[in-house]
Amino acid sequence: MNSLATSLRPAPSVLPGWGITMGLTLTWLSLIILIPLAGVFIKSAGLGWDEFWRLALDPRTVAALKLSFGAALIAAGVNVVFGFLAAWVLVRYEFPGKRLFDAAIDLPFALPTAVAGLAFTALYAPNGWLGSWLVPLGIKVAYTPLGIVVALIFIGLPFVVRSVQPVLADFDRELEEASATLGATRLQTVVKVILPALLPSLLTGFALAFARGVGEYGSIIFIAGNIPYVSEIAPLLIVIRLEEFNYAGATSIAAIMLVISFALLLLINLLQAWNRRRTGIQA
């Protein structure tokens, strides 16, 4: 009888009271995330399908959505490459000013986004420090989609570096030595030994940078120029619709952004889970 009671007793936990903590977690999650997001879909449902799709498929809305998601995907992809290289340098090499360089990686986290946008505009405007050199070469950054990508690369880089850096620091370097002993080149070692171990963290950094880029506003509106059908992002279009008191149009854009963002992030998480199963890496 005592053994039966012992087997039915819940396992000890660091945080006692599973029911209370779980209830508080769900309540907080609902208040902060689920209820506000549900409000967007409920408001959209009140429009009716015909009106919703009419607002959602407006050419200006479609152009803004393409730019927001396309620029975010490109910037996140660039950050995966250069974020990996930055993390590699910080982990594998010692050089003067390393701590300062490491701290500078986190600067986009602390810097107000409007300040970053103004700085990029001053640099890349046709009469700016860099723009005055690039425009004569036919490279126009400010007030173009390229300027948006540049701003998103700036704000998304820390997510990739900070996702990859601890994994790379804990990577067993004996695996590299074993690969070299077996005759593998440095490129083969990177491609077949190091990158598979880092792939989950790279995907995590990509997802975080992409998510931040889709919803970014402050660092973009100054350098973008906000030209409809050219450099107008979806978050700005939502603000414009609200200023026009077109709440239905703003809600439809927000609902589409939520659905697309959730679908892409779900796909990235499924890829992470598949990679863990394939490589045998535990989450």
mmCIF file of C-alpha atoms in Angstrom:
data_model
loop_
_atom_site.group_PDB
_atom_site.id
_atom_site.type_symbol
_atom_site.label_atom_id
_atom_site.label_comp_id
_atom_site.label_asym_id
_atom_site.label_seq_id
_atom_site.Cartn_x
_atom_site.Cartn_y
_atom_site.Cartn_z
ATOM 1 C CA MET A 1 0.000 0.000 0.000
ATOM 2 C CA ASN A 2 2.823 2.375 0.860
ATOM 3 C CA SER A 3 4.584 1.611 -2.446
ATOM 4 C CA LEU A 4 1.376 2.415 -4.362
ATOM 5 C CA ALA A 5 1.040 5.770 -2.590
ATOM 6 C CA THR A 6 4.675 6.528 -3.284
ATOM 7 C CA SER A 7 4.288 5.765 -6.998
ATOM 8 C CA LEU A 8 1.265 8.076 -7.244
ATOM 9 C CA ARG A 9 3.033 10.950 -5.505
ATOM 10 C CA PRO A 10 4.071 13.705 -7.991
ATOM 11 C CA ALA A 11 7.761 14.063 -8.681
ATOM 12 C CA PRO A 12 9.493 16.805 -6.668
ATOM 13 C CA SER A 13 9.966 20.107 -8.474
ATOM 14 C CA VAL A 14 12.177 23.127 -7.969
ATOM 15 C CA LEU A 15 9.039 25.304 -8.122
ATOM 16 C CA PRO A 16 6.383 23.654 -5.929
ATOM 17 C CA GLY A 17 2.713 23.947 -6.761
ATOM 18 C CA TRP A 18 2.488 22.886 -10.394
ATOM 19 C CA GLY A 19 -1.185 23.800 -10.622
ATOM 20 C CA ILE A 20 -0.655 27.331 -9.303
ATOM 21 C CA THR A 21 2.403 28.094 -11.406
ATOM 22 C CA MET A 22 0.809 26.634 -14.538
ATOM 23 C CA GLY A 23 -2.354 28.619 -13.942
ATOM 24 C CA LEU A 24 -0.431 31.855 -13.444
ATOM 25 C CA THR A 25 1.616 31.149 -16.578
ATOM 26 C CA LEU A 26 -1.478 30.581 -18.727
ATOM 27 C CA THR A 27 -3.221 33.615 -17.257
ATOM 28 C CA TRP A 28 -0.242 35.888 -17.912
ATOM 29 C CA LEU A 29 0.242 34.452 -21.418
ATOM 30 C CA SER A 30 -3.424 35.022 -22.195
ATOM 31 C CA LEU A 31 -3.462 38.613 -20.924
ATOM 32 C CA ILE A 32 -0.252 39.666 -22.655
ATOM 33 C CA ILE A 33 -0.344 37.677 -25.922
ATOM 34 C CA LEU A 34 -3.371 35.513 -26.645
ATOM 35 C CA ILE A 35 -6.216 37.929 -25.869
ATOM 36 C CA PRO A 36 -4.748 40.906 -27.814
ATOM 37 C CA LEU A 37 -4.018 38.686 -30.815
ATOM 38 C CA ALA A 38 -7.465 37.125 -30.598
ATOM 39 C CA GLY A 39 -8.927 40.637 -30.628
ATOM 40 C CA VAL A 40 -7.290 41.282 -33.998
ATOM 41 C CA PHE A 41 -8.844 38.163 -35.522
ATOM 42 C CA ILE A 42 -12.252 38.847 -33.954
ATOM 43 C CA LYS A 43 -12.218 42.376 -35.355
ATOM 44 C CA SER A 44 -11.195 41.006 -38.760
ATOM 45 C CA ALA A 45 -13.948 38.378 -38.670
ATOM 46 C CA GLY A 46 -16.510 41.137 -38.198
ATOM 47 C CA LEU A 47 -15.631 42.562 -41.605
ATOM 48 C CA GLY A 48 -16.904 39.559 -43.535
ATOM 49 C CA TRP A 49 -14.846 37.569 -46.007
ATOM 50 C CA ASP A 50 -15.566 39.749 -49.029
ATOM 51 C CA GLU A 51 -14.651 43.001 -47.298
ATOM 52 C CA PHE A 52 -11.627 41.438 -45.593
ATOM 53 C CA TRP A 53 -10.162 40.134 -48.848
ATOM 54 C CA ARG A 54 -10.937 43.400 -50.624
ATOM 55 C CA LEU A 55 -8.898 45.279 -48.034
ATOM 56 C CA ALA A 56 -6.193 42.609 -47.816
ATOM 57 C CA LEU A 57 -5.648 42.367 -51.576
ATOM 58 C CA ASP A 58 -5.423 46.102 -52.110
ATOM 59 C CA PRO A 59 -2.341 46.661 -54.336
ATOM 60 C CA ARG A 60 -0.777 49.071 -51.856
ATOM 61 C CA THR A 61 -1.239 46.576 -49.020
ATOM 62 C CA VAL A 62 0.227 43.708 -51.047
ATOM 63 C CA ALA A 63 3.256 45.815 -52.008
ATOM 64 C CA ALA A 64 3.879 46.797 -48.381
ATOM 65 C CA LEU A 65 3.590 43.194 -47.182
ATOM 66 C CA LYS A 66 5.968 41.936 -49.871
ATOM 67 C CA LEU A 67 8.514 44.571 -48.917
ATOM 68 C CA SER A 68 8.266 43.925 -45.162
ATOM 69 C CA PHE A 69 8.597 40.147 -45.370
ATOM 70 C CA GLY A 70 11.041 40.154 -48.275
ATOM 71 C CA ALA A 71 13.394 42.664 -46.658
ATOM 72 C CA ALA A 72 13.193 40.819 -43.329
ATOM 73 C CA LEU A 73 14.045 37.484 -44.981
ATOM 74 C CA ILE A 74 16.991 38.953 -46.901
ATOM 75 C CA ALA A 75 18.344 40.751 -43.830
ATOM 76 C CA ALA A 76 18.000 37.641 -41.661
ATOM 77 C CA GLY A 77 19.801 35.556 -44.289
ATOM 78 C CA VAL A 78 22.672 38.042 -44.456
ATOM 79 C CA ASN A 79 22.869 38.093 -40.670
ATOM 80 C CA VAL A 80 23.131 34.300 -40.522
ATOM 81 C CA VAL A 81 26.322 34.430 -42.604
ATOM 82 C CA PHE A 82 28.004 37.405 -41.003
ATOM 83 C CA GLY A 83 26.628 36.650 -37.539
ATOM 84 C CA PHE A 84 28.258 33.234 -37.711
ATOM 85 C CA LEU A 85 31.559 34.821 -38.744
ATOM 86 C CA ALA A 86 31.346 37.387 -35.937
ATOM 87 C CA ALA A 87 30.590 34.688 -33.360
ATOM 88 C CA TRP A 88 33.492 32.596 -34.688
ATOM 89 C CA VAL A 89 35.924 35.511 -34.294
ATOM 90 C CA LEU A 90 34.705 36.283 -30.767
ATOM 91 C CA VAL A 91 34.999 32.665 -29.631
ATOM 92 C CA ARG A 92 38.122 31.450 -31.427
ATOM 93 C CA TYR A 93 40.469 34.442 -31.465
ATOM 94 C CA GLU A 94 42.064 36.832 -28.995
ATOM 95 C CA PHE A 95 42.789 40.374 -30.165
ATOM 96 C CA PRO A 96 43.011 43.891 -28.734
ATOM 97 C CA GLY A 97 39.618 45.438 -28.142
ATOM 98 C CA LYS A 98 37.796 42.106 -28.136
ATOM 99 C CA ARG A 99 35.621 43.027 -25.140
ATOM 100 C CA LEU A 100 34.695 46.333 -26.711
ATOM 101 C CA PHE A 101 33.792 44.586 -29.963
ATOM 102 C CA ASP A 102 31.777 42.002 -28.040
ATOM 103 C CA ALA A 103 29.872 44.725 -26.191
ATOM 104 C CA ALA A 104 29.215 46.635 -29.417
ATOM 105 C CA ILE A 105 27.305 43.619 -30.778
ATOM 106 C CA ASP A 106 24.538 44.363 -28.263
ATOM 107 C CA LEU A 107 24.315 48.046 -29.160
ATOM 108 C CA PRO A 108 21.191 47.637 -31.353
ATOM 109 C CA PHE A 109 19.393 46.230 -28.295
ATOM 110 C CA ALA A 110 19.969 49.387 -26.259
ATOM 111 C CA LEU A 111 19.982 52.045 -28.965
ATOM 112 C CA PRO A 112 16.584 53.675 -29.630
ATOM 113 C CA THR A 113 15.422 52.606 -33.061
ATOM 114 C CA ALA A 114 14.673 56.188 -34.124
ATOM 115 C CA VAL A 115 18.282 57.131 -33.387
ATOM 116 C CA ALA A 116 19.514 54.286 -35.583
ATOM 117 C CA GLY A 117 17.179 55.357 -38.385
ATOM 118 C CA LEU A 118 18.374 58.955 -38.234
ATOM 119 C CA ALA A 119 22.011 57.821 -38.205
ATOM 120 C CA PHE A 120 21.543 55.636 -41.286
ATOM 121 C CA THR A 121 19.701 58.427 -43.087
ATOM 122 C CA ALA A 122 22.525 60.872 -42.353
ATOM 123 C CA LEU A 123 25.088 58.351 -43.612
ATOM 124 C CA TYR A 124 23.360 57.110 -46.759
ATOM 125 C CA ALA A 125 21.430 60.180 -47.938
ATOM 126 C CA PRO A 126 22.632 61.521 -51.302
ATOM 127 C CA ASN A 127 24.540 64.256 -49.454
ATOM 128 C CA GLY A 128 25.599 62.008 -46.563
ATOM 129 C CA TRP A 129 29.067 60.743 -45.694
ATOM 130 C CA LEU A 130 28.644 57.431 -47.495
ATOM 131 C CA GLY A 131 25.794 58.348 -49.813
ATOM 132 C CA SER A 132 27.812 61.079 -51.514
ATOM 133 C CA TRP A 133 30.269 58.358 -52.602
ATOM 134 C CA LEU A 134 27.727 55.654 -53.450
ATOM 135 C CA VAL A 135 25.190 57.686 -55.449
ATOM 136 C CA PRO A 136 27.708 58.632 -58.201
ATOM 137 C CA LEU A 137 28.415 54.895 -58.544
ATOM 138 C CA GLY A 138 24.721 54.218 -59.117
ATOM 139 C CA ILE A 139 24.140 52.734 -55.648
ATOM 140 C CA LYS A 140 21.292 54.509 -53.897
ATOM 141 C CA VAL A 141 20.643 53.276 -50.364
ATOM 142 C CA ALA A 142 18.510 55.917 -48.675
ATOM 143 C CA TYR A 143 14.811 56.046 -49.633
ATOM 144 C CA THR A 144 14.971 52.657 -51.341
ATOM 145 C CA PRO A 145 14.290 49.024 -50.300
ATOM 146 C CA LEU A 146 18.061 48.583 -50.001
ATOM 147 C CA GLY A 147 18.076 51.097 -47.153
ATOM 148 C CA ILE A 148 15.409 49.065 -45.381
ATOM 149 C CA VAL A 149 17.528 45.910 -45.672
ATOM 150 C CA VAL A 150 20.559 47.759 -44.292
ATOM 151 C CA ALA A 151 18.573 48.947 -41.265
ATOM 152 C CA LEU A 152 17.187 45.448 -40.633
ATOM 153 C CA ILE A 153 20.666 43.925 -40.828
ATOM 154 C CA PHE A 154 21.766 46.347 -38.125
ATOM 155 C CA ILE A 155 18.974 45.479 -35.700
ATOM 156 C CA GLY A 156 19.017 41.725 -36.408
ATOM 157 C CA LEU A 157 22.733 40.942 -36.131
ATOM 158 C CA PRO A 158 22.810 40.567 -32.309
ATOM 159 C CA PHE A 159 20.138 37.862 -32.396
ATOM 160 C CA VAL A 160 22.252 35.596 -34.593
ATOM 161 C CA VAL A 161 25.542 36.274 -32.807
ATOM 162 C CA ARG A 162 24.103 35.688 -29.333
ATOM 163 C CA SER A 163 22.335 32.510 -30.487
ATOM 164 C CA VAL A 164 25.441 30.976 -32.059
ATOM 165 C CA GLN A 165 28.160 32.231 -29.699
ATOM 166 C CA PRO A 166 27.425 30.041 -26.620
ATOM 167 C CA VAL A 167 26.940 26.922 -28.752
ATOM 168 C CA LEU A 168 30.209 27.534 -30.549
ATOM 169 C CA ALA A 169 31.993 28.161 -27.241
ATOM 170 C CA ASP A 170 30.810 24.754 -25.937
ATOM 171 C CA PHE A 171 31.643 22.940 -29.172
ATOM 172 C CA ASP A 172 34.059 20.049 -28.625
ATOM 173 C CA ARG A 173 37.179 20.999 -30.543
ATOM 174 C CA GLU A 174 38.374 17.404 -30.386
ATOM 175 C CA LEU A 175 35.854 16.681 -33.119
ATOM 176 C CA GLU A 176 37.716 19.105 -35.379
ATOM 177 C CA GLU A 177 41.007 17.441 -34.517
ATOM 178 C CA ALA A 178 39.546 14.011 -35.244
ATOM 179 C CA SER A 179 38.228 15.258 -38.575
ATOM 180 C CA ALA A 180 41.669 16.610 -39.502
ATOM 181 C CA THR A 181 43.271 13.319 -38.414
ATOM 182 C CA LEU A 182 40.981 11.438 -40.781
ATOM 183 C CA GLY A 183 42.185 13.596 -43.659
ATOM 184 C CA ALA A 184 39.376 16.139 -43.955
ATOM 185 C CA THR A 185 40.190 19.620 -45.204
ATOM 186 C CA ARG A 186 39.254 22.716 -43.215
ATOM 187 C CA LEU A 187 36.294 23.337 -45.510
ATOM 188 C CA GLN A 188 35.064 19.761 -45.101
ATOM 189 C CA THR A 189 35.396 20.058 -41.342
ATOM 190 C CA VAL A 190 33.345 23.245 -41.285
ATOM 191 C CA VAL A 191 30.648 21.912 -43.612
ATOM 192 C CA LYS A 192 30.321 18.373 -42.236
ATOM 193 C CA VAL A 193 31.282 18.725 -38.569
ATOM 194 C CA ILE A 194 30.790 22.272 -37.306
ATOM 195 C CA LEU A 195 27.796 23.561 -39.274
ATOM 196 C CA PRO A 196 25.499 20.579 -38.503
ATOM 197 C CA ALA A 197 26.090 21.142 -34.780
ATOM 198 C CA LEU A 198 25.408 24.866 -35.142
ATOM 199 C CA LEU A 199 22.396 24.577 -37.445
ATOM 200 C CA PRO A 200 19.726 24.682 -34.670
ATOM 201 C CA SER A 201 21.242 27.832 -33.174
ATOM 202 C CA LEU A 202 21.610 29.387 -36.629
ATOM 203 C CA LEU A 203 17.940 28.708 -37.326
ATOM 204 C CA THR A 204 17.025 30.194 -33.956
ATOM 205 C CA GLY A 205 19.003 33.334 -34.695
ATOM 206 C CA PHE A 206 17.467 33.531 -38.162
ATOM 207 C CA ALA A 207 13.945 33.233 -36.725
ATOM 208 C CA LEU A 208 14.579 35.916 -34.095
ATOM 209 C CA ALA A 209 16.154 38.307 -36.597
ATOM 210 C CA PHE A 210 13.343 37.710 -39.068
ATOM 211 C CA ALA A 211 10.631 38.245 -36.462
ATOM 212 C CA ARG A 212 12.240 41.466 -35.293
ATOM 213 C CA GLY A 213 12.643 42.669 -38.871
ATOM 214 C CA VAL A 214 9.013 42.074 -39.848
ATOM 215 C CA GLY A 215 7.717 44.240 -37.027
ATOM 216 C CA GLU A 216 10.452 46.897 -37.090
ATOM 217 C CA TYR A 217 9.279 50.470 -37.454
ATOM 218 C CA GLY A 218 11.464 53.152 -35.876
ATOM 219 C CA SER A 219 14.770 52.429 -37.589
ATOM 220 C CA ILE A 220 13.126 52.126 -41.021
ATOM 221 C CA ILE A 221 10.732 55.037 -41.469
ATOM 222 C CA PHE A 222 13.498 57.626 -41.807
ATOM 223 C CA ILE A 223 15.765 55.822 -44.260
ATOM 224 C CA ALA A 224 12.917 54.242 -46.245
ATOM 225 C CA GLY A 225 11.398 57.456 -47.541
ATOM 226 C CA ASN A 226 7.974 55.799 -47.212
ATOM 227 C CA ILE A 227 7.108 55.950 -50.906
ATOM 228 C CA PRO A 228 3.945 53.898 -51.663
ATOM 229 C CA TYR A 229 4.611 50.811 -53.802
ATOM 230 C CA VAL A 230 8.383 51.423 -53.464
ATOM 231 C CA SER A 231 9.630 51.757 -49.891
ATOM 232 C CA GLU A 232 6.507 51.669 -47.729
ATOM 233 C CA ILE A 233 6.504 48.909 -45.093
ATOM 234 C CA ALA A 234 3.429 47.194 -43.683
ATOM 235 C CA PRO A 235 3.766 48.505 -40.076
ATOM 236 C CA LEU A 236 3.848 52.064 -41.437
ATOM 237 C CA LEU A 237 0.808 51.381 -43.601
ATOM 238 C CA ILE A 238 -1.047 50.184 -40.506
ATOM 239 C CA VAL A 239 -0.238 53.484 -38.779
ATOM 240 C CA ILE A 240 -1.384 55.411 -41.869
ATOM 241 C CA ARG A 241 -4.683 53.531 -41.923
ATOM 242 C CA LEU A 242 -5.204 54.280 -38.229
ATOM 243 C CA GLU A 243 -4.510 57.970 -38.791
ATOM 244 C CA GLU A 244 -7.133 57.871 -41.540
ATOM 245 C CA PHE A 245 -9.542 56.245 -39.031
ATOM 246 C CA ASN A 246 -9.668 53.251 -41.373
ATOM 247 C CA TYR A 247 -9.644 50.695 -38.557
ATOM 248 C CA ALA A 248 -10.929 47.940 -40.819
ATOM 249 C CA GLY A 249 -8.001 48.365 -43.209
ATOM 250 C CA ALA A 250 -5.473 48.459 -40.355
ATOM 251 C CA THR A 251 -6.975 45.332 -38.791
ATOM 252 C CA SER A 252 -6.899 43.368 -42.034
ATOM 253 C CA ILE A 253 -3.201 44.174 -42.585
ATOM 254 C CA ALA A 254 -2.384 43.216 -38.989
ATOM 255 C CA ALA A 255 -4.257 39.907 -39.307
ATOM 256 C CA ILE A 256 -2.409 38.983 -42.494
ATOM 257 C CA MET A 257 0.948 39.817 -40.909
ATOM 258 C CA LEU A 258 0.097 37.640 -37.905
ATOM 259 C CA VAL A 259 -0.866 34.657 -40.036
ATOM 260 C CA ILE A 260 2.183 34.862 -42.328
ATOM 261 C CA SER A 261 4.587 35.438 -39.423
ATOM 262 C CA PHE A 262 3.161 32.528 -37.450
ATOM 263 C CA ALA A 263 3.327 30.219 -40.476
ATOM 264 C CA LEU A 264 6.963 31.098 -41.211
ATOM 265 C CA LEU A 265 8.043 30.787 -37.574
ATOM 266 C CA LEU A 266 6.221 27.449 -37.301
ATOM 267 C CA LEU A 267 8.077 26.243 -40.388
ATOM 268 C CA ILE A 268 11.412 27.294 -38.891
ATOM 269 C CA ASN A 269 10.617 25.468 -35.642
ATOM 270 C CA LEU A 270 9.665 22.336 -37.573
ATOM 271 C CA LEU A 271 12.995 22.525 -39.400
ATOM 272 C CA GLN A 272 14.788 22.810 -36.061
ATOM 273 C CA ALA A 273 12.957 19.769 -34.699
ATOM 274 C CA TRP A 274 13.717 17.785 -37.860
ATOM 275 C CA ASN A 275 17.397 18.700 -37.652
ATOM 276 C CA ARG A 276 17.568 17.613 -33.995
ATOM 277 C CA ARG A 277 16.033 14.247 -34.849
ATOM 278 C CA ARG A 278 18.374 13.834 -37.814
ATOM 279 C CA THR A 279 21.546 14.689 -35.923
ATOM 280 C CA GLY A 280 20.509 13.263 -32.560
ATOM 281 C CA ILE A 281 21.004 16.632 -30.806
ATOM 282 C CA GLN A 282 18.829 17.010 -27.728
ATOM 283 C CA ALA A 283 16.808 20.197 -27.296
#
